[in-house]
XYZ file of C-alpha atoms in Angstrom:
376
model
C 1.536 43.552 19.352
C 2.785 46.605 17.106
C 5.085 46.801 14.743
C 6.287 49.393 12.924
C 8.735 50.330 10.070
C 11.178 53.287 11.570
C 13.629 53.556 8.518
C 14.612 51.815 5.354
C 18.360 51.196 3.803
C 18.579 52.913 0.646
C 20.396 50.328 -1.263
C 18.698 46.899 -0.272
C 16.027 45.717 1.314
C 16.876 46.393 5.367
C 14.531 48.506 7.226
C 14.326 49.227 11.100
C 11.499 48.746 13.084
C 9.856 48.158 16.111
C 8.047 45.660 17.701
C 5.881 46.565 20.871
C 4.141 43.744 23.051
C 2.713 44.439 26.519
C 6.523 43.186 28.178
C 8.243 45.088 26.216
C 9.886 46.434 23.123
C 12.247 44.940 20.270
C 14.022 46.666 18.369
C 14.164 44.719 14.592
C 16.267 43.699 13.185
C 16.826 41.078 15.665
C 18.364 37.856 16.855
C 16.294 35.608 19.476
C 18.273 33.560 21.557
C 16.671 30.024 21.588
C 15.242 28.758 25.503
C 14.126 25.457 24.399
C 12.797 24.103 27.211
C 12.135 27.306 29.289
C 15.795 28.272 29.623
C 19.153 29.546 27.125
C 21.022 26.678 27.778
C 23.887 27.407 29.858
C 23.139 30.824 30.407
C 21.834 33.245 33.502
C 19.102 35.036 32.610
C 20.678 38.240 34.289
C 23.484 37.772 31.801
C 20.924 36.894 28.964
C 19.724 40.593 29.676
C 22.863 42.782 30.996
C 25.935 41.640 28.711
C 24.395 39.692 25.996
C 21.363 42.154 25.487
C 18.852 39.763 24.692
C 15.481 41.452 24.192
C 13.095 38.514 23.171
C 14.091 34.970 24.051
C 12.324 31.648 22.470
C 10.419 28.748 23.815
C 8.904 25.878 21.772
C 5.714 24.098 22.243
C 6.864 20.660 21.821
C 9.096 20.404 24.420
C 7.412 22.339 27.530
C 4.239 20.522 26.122
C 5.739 17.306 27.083
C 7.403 18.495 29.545
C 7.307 20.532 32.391
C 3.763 19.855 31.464
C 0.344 22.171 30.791
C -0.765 21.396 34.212
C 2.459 23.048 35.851
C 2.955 26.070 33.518
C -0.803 27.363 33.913
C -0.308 26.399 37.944
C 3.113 28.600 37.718
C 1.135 31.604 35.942
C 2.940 30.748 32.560
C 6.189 30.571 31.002
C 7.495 34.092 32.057
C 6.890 33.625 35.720
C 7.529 29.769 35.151
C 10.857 30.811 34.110
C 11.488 34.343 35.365
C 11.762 36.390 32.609
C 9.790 39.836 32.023
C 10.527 40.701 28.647
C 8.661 39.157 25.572
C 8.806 35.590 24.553
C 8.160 33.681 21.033
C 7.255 30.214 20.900
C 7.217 28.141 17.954
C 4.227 25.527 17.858
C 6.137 22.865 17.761
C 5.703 21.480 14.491
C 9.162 21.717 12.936
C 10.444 18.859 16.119
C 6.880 16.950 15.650
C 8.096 16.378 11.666
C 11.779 15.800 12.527
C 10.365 12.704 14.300
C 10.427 10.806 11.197
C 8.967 7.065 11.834
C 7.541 8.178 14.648
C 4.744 10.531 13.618
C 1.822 10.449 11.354
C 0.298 13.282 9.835
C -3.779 13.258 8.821
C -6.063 16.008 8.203
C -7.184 15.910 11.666
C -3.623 16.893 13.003
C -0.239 15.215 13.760
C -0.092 12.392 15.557
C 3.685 11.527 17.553
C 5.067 9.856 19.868
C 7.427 11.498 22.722
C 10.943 10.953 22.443
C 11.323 11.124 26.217
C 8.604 7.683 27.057
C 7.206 6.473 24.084
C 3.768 8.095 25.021
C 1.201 8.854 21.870
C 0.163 12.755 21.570
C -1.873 14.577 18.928
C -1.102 18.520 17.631
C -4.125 19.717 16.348
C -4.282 23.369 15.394
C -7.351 23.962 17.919
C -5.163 22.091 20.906
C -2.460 23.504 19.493
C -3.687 27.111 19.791
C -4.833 26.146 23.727
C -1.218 24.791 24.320
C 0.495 28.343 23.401
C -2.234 29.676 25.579
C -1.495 28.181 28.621
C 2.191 28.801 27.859
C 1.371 32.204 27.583
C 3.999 33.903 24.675
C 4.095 37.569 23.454
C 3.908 35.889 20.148
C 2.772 32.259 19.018
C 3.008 30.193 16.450
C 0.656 28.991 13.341
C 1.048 24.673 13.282
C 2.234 23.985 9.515
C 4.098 21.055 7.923
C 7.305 22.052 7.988
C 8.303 20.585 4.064
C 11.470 19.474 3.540
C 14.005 21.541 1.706
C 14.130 18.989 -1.175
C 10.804 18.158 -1.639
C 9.586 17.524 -5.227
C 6.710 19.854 -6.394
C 4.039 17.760 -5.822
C 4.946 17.096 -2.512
C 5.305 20.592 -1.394
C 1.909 21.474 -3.069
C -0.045 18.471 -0.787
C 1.967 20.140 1.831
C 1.257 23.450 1.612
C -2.502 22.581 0.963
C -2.387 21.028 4.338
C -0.550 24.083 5.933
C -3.545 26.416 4.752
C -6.218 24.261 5.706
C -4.388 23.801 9.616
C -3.799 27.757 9.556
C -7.485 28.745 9.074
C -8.508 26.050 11.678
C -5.658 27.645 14.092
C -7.103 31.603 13.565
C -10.434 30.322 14.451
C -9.787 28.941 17.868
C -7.240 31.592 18.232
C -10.245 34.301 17.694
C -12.817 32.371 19.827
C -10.446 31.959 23.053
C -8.573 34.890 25.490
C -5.007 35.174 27.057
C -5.058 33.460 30.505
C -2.642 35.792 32.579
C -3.672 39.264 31.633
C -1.807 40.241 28.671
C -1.978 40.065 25.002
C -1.291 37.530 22.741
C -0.316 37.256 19.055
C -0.146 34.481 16.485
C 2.148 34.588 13.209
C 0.792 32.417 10.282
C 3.879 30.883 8.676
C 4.857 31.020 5.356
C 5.581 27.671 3.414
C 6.308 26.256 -0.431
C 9.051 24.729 -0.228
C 11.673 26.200 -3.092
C 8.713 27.006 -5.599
C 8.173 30.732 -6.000
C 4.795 30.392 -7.130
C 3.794 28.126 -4.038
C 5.585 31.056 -1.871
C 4.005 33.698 -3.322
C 0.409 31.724 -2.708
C 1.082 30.755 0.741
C 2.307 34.647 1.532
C -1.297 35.632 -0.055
C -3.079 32.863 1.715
C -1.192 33.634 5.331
C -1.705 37.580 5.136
C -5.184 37.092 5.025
C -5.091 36.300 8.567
C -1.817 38.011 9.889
C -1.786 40.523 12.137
C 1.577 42.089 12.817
C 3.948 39.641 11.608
C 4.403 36.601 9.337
C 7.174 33.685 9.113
C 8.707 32.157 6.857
C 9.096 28.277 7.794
C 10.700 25.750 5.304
C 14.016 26.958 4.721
C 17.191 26.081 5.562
C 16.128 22.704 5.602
C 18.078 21.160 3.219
C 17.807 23.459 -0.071
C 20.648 25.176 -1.231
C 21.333 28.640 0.589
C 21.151 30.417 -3.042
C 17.561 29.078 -3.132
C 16.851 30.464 0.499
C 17.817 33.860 -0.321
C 15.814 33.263 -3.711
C 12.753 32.731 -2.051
C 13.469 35.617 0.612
C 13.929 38.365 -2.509
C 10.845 36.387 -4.223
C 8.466 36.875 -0.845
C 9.793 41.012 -0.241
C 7.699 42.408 -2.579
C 4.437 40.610 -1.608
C 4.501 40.284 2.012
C 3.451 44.412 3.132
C 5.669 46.541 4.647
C 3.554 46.858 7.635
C 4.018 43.659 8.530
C 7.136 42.146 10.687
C 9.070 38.870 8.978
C 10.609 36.327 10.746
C 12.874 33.749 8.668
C 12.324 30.738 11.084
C 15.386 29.038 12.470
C 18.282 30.806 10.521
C 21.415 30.368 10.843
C 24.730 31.710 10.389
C 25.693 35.593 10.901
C 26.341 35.587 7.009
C 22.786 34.108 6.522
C 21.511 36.817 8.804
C 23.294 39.921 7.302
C 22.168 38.469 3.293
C 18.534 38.036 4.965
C 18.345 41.304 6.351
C 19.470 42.780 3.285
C 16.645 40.983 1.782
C 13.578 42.668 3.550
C 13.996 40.201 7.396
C 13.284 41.447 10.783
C 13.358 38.509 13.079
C 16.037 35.892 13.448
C 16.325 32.802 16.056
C 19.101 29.811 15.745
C 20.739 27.214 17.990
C 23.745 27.668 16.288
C 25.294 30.208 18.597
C 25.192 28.039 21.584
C 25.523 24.449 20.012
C 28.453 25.228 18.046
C 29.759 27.475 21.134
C 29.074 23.813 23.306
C 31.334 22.282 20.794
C 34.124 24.759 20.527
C 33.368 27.056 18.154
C 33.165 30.788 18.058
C 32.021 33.372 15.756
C 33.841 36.834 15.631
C 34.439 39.604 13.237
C 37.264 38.261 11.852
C 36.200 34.690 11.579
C 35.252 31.439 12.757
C 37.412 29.525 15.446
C 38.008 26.367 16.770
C 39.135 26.599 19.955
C 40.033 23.049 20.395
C 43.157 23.693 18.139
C 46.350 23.474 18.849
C 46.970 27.505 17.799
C 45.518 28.784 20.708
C 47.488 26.842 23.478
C 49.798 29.475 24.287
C 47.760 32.361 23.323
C 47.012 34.506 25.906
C 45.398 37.554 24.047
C 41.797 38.092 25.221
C 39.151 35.931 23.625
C 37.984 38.837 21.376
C 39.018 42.327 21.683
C 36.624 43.525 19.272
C 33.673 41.211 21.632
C 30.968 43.268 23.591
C 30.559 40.449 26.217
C 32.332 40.192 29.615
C 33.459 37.160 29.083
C 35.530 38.927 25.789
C 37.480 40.686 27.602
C 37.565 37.905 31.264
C 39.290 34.713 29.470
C 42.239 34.204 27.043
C 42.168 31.871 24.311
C 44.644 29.906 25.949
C 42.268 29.391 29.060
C 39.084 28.465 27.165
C 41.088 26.198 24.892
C 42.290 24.628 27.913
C 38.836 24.666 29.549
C 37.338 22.451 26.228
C 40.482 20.179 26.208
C 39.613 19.461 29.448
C 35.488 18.362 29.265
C 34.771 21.009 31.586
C 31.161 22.677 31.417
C 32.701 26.264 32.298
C 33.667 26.332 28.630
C 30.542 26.021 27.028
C 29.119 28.654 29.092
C 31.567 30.860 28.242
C 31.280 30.107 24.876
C 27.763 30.079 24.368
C 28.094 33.590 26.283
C 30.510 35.157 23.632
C 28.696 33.532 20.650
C 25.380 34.956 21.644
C 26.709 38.475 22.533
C 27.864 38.343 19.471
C 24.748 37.544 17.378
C 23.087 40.359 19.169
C 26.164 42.646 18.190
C 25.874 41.573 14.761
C 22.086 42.928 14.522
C 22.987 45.937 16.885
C 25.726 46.908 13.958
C 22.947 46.199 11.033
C 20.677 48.701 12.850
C 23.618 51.182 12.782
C 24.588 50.896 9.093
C 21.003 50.939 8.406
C 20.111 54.057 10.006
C 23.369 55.435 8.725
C 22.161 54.798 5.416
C 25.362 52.475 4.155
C 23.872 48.733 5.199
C 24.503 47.400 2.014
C 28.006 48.066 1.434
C 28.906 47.505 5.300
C 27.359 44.182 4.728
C 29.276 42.614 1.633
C 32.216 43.798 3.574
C 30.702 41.502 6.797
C 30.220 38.844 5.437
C 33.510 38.486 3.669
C 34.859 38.975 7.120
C 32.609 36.794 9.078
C 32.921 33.472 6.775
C 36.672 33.331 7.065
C 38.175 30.223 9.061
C 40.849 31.636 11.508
């Protein structure tokens, strides 16, 4: 993988760039949709590509891990022929759903030890299996294992944590050095960035990780609980020490406000279930707002669901119709929503790049966002 800085907004933060891996390019900044489990949930693949204009998707390491299985992926060539897509593919190690498993998971030196949700069974991460895992699932881009620390951890905690983190990610670039790609193509790993809310634990873990990045770093641990002041704290705290060179990826954010204030901040990389979990439950982001399209405002409104969308769908279905469609439990509305929702994430980046190379980001932005956090 490549990556490379192509401009820089002259007020902020925001630079363009792009990635290169050996299915493709990305242009940054970007949005990722999430494919859990090998798939966008509720969304064609042709549509991921042609109307929502989704140029790397996700995949995490728990999940296909546990199931469809190692054995099947590596018989099925990996994850992009598993799945049938030809353009890149991140996957996260799978240690962000390993913590969430609170009761059911024990962490040691040696690794992290869980149980599946789906049967009970008892697993171990290590960072050396971990490593062989992402291997045989075969992403563009992998994943470092780290403790993900919890957004209100005290200082102590976060500093046993982090400790932990470094110790895993040196283990992790040694068996990534010592073993190959299996289908052909390159591979890359990002170490991720952890500390919790402490600037100087940041600031040491973004020392101790670009020692063994390559391209691109994340930044893990936020938007886990701390305020969002303290996220964007910690993203203007890590700018200046993480090189330009490099690509950032803020892990798991969030919002198309968060995004836009991230960016703005020195981010290149973006990936969130939010635009198809909230779009499951009825909600849409648009320029003008948030809405709920299970209220009663949009019964007998039969404008299109968003003139200003880029998707199909925008321009297809009324508001009326897909308010209808959720009222009634039928399926056809989440995909239509989670359709819109992720068009429009990839819009919001696509307009980012714009402003940036247009050289007015920053004020386009606090204009956004003001926009984009109203309730219609």
């Amino acid at each position: 993988m490549i990556f490379q800085v192509l401009g820089k907004d002259p007020s902020s933060a925001a630079r363009l760039g792009m990635i290169t891996t050996d299915h493709g390019q990305i242009r940054t900044p970007i949005f990722m949709p999430v494919g859990t489990v090998g798939s966008v949930k509720g969304v064609y693949h042709r549509d991921l590509k042609e109307d929502i204009g989704a140029e790397i998707i996700l995949g995490n390491t728990y999940h296909l891990y546990l199931r469809p299985g190692l054995d099947i992926l590596k018989e099925a060539g990996g994850l992009h022929k598993f799945e049938n897509w030809d353009r890149p593919i991140l996957t996260d190690s799978g240690g962000f759903q390993v913590f969430s498993l609170t009761g059911i998971r024990k962490l040691t030196e040696e690794g992290c030890t869980f149980r599946s949700h789906i049967d009970g069974s008892k697993h171990i991460f290590t960072p050396e299996n971990n490593v062989d895992t992402q291997r045989i699932i075969g992403a563009d881009i992998m994943m470092a294992l780290d403790e993900c620390c919890p957004g209100d951890a005290d200082k102590r905690y976060a500093r046993k944590s982090l400790d932990l983190t470094k110790r895993w990610l040196e283990r992790f670039a040694k068996r990534f050095s010592e073993s190959e790609p299996l289908y052909g193509y390159s591979q890359t790993f990002f170490p991720i960035i952890q500390g919790c809310v402490y600037p100087d634990l940041r600031v040491e873990a973004a020392e101790h990780a670009l020692e063994y990045a390559d391209a691109g770093v994340s930044i893990g641990g936020l938007a886990v609980g701390e305020p969002t002041e303290k996220m964007y704290e910690m993203l203007e705290v890590l700018n200046p020490v993480i090189p330009q060179d490099k690509a950032r990826y803020l892990m798991g954010v969030g919002t198309p406000a968060n995004i836009l204030e991230a960016i703005s901040r020195g981010v290149d990389m973006f990936d969130c279930v939010m635009p198809t979990r909230n779009g499951r439950n009825g909600m849409l982001f648009t320029w003008d707002g948030v809405m709920n399209m299970r209220n009663a405002k949009w019964e007998n409104d039969f404008s299109e669901l968003d003139p200003r969308g880029t998707s199909f769908v925008d321009h297809t279905y009324t508001k009326a119709y897909l308010r209808h469609l959720f009222i009634a439990g039928e399926m056809f509305a989440a995909m239509i929503a989670s359709e819109h929702n992720l068009a429009f994430y990839l819009d919001v980046v696509r307009q980012a790049r714009a402003h940036i190379e247009a050289g007015d980001f920053a004020a386009w932005k606090d204009a956004a966002v003001k926009k984009l956090t109203a309730r219609l």
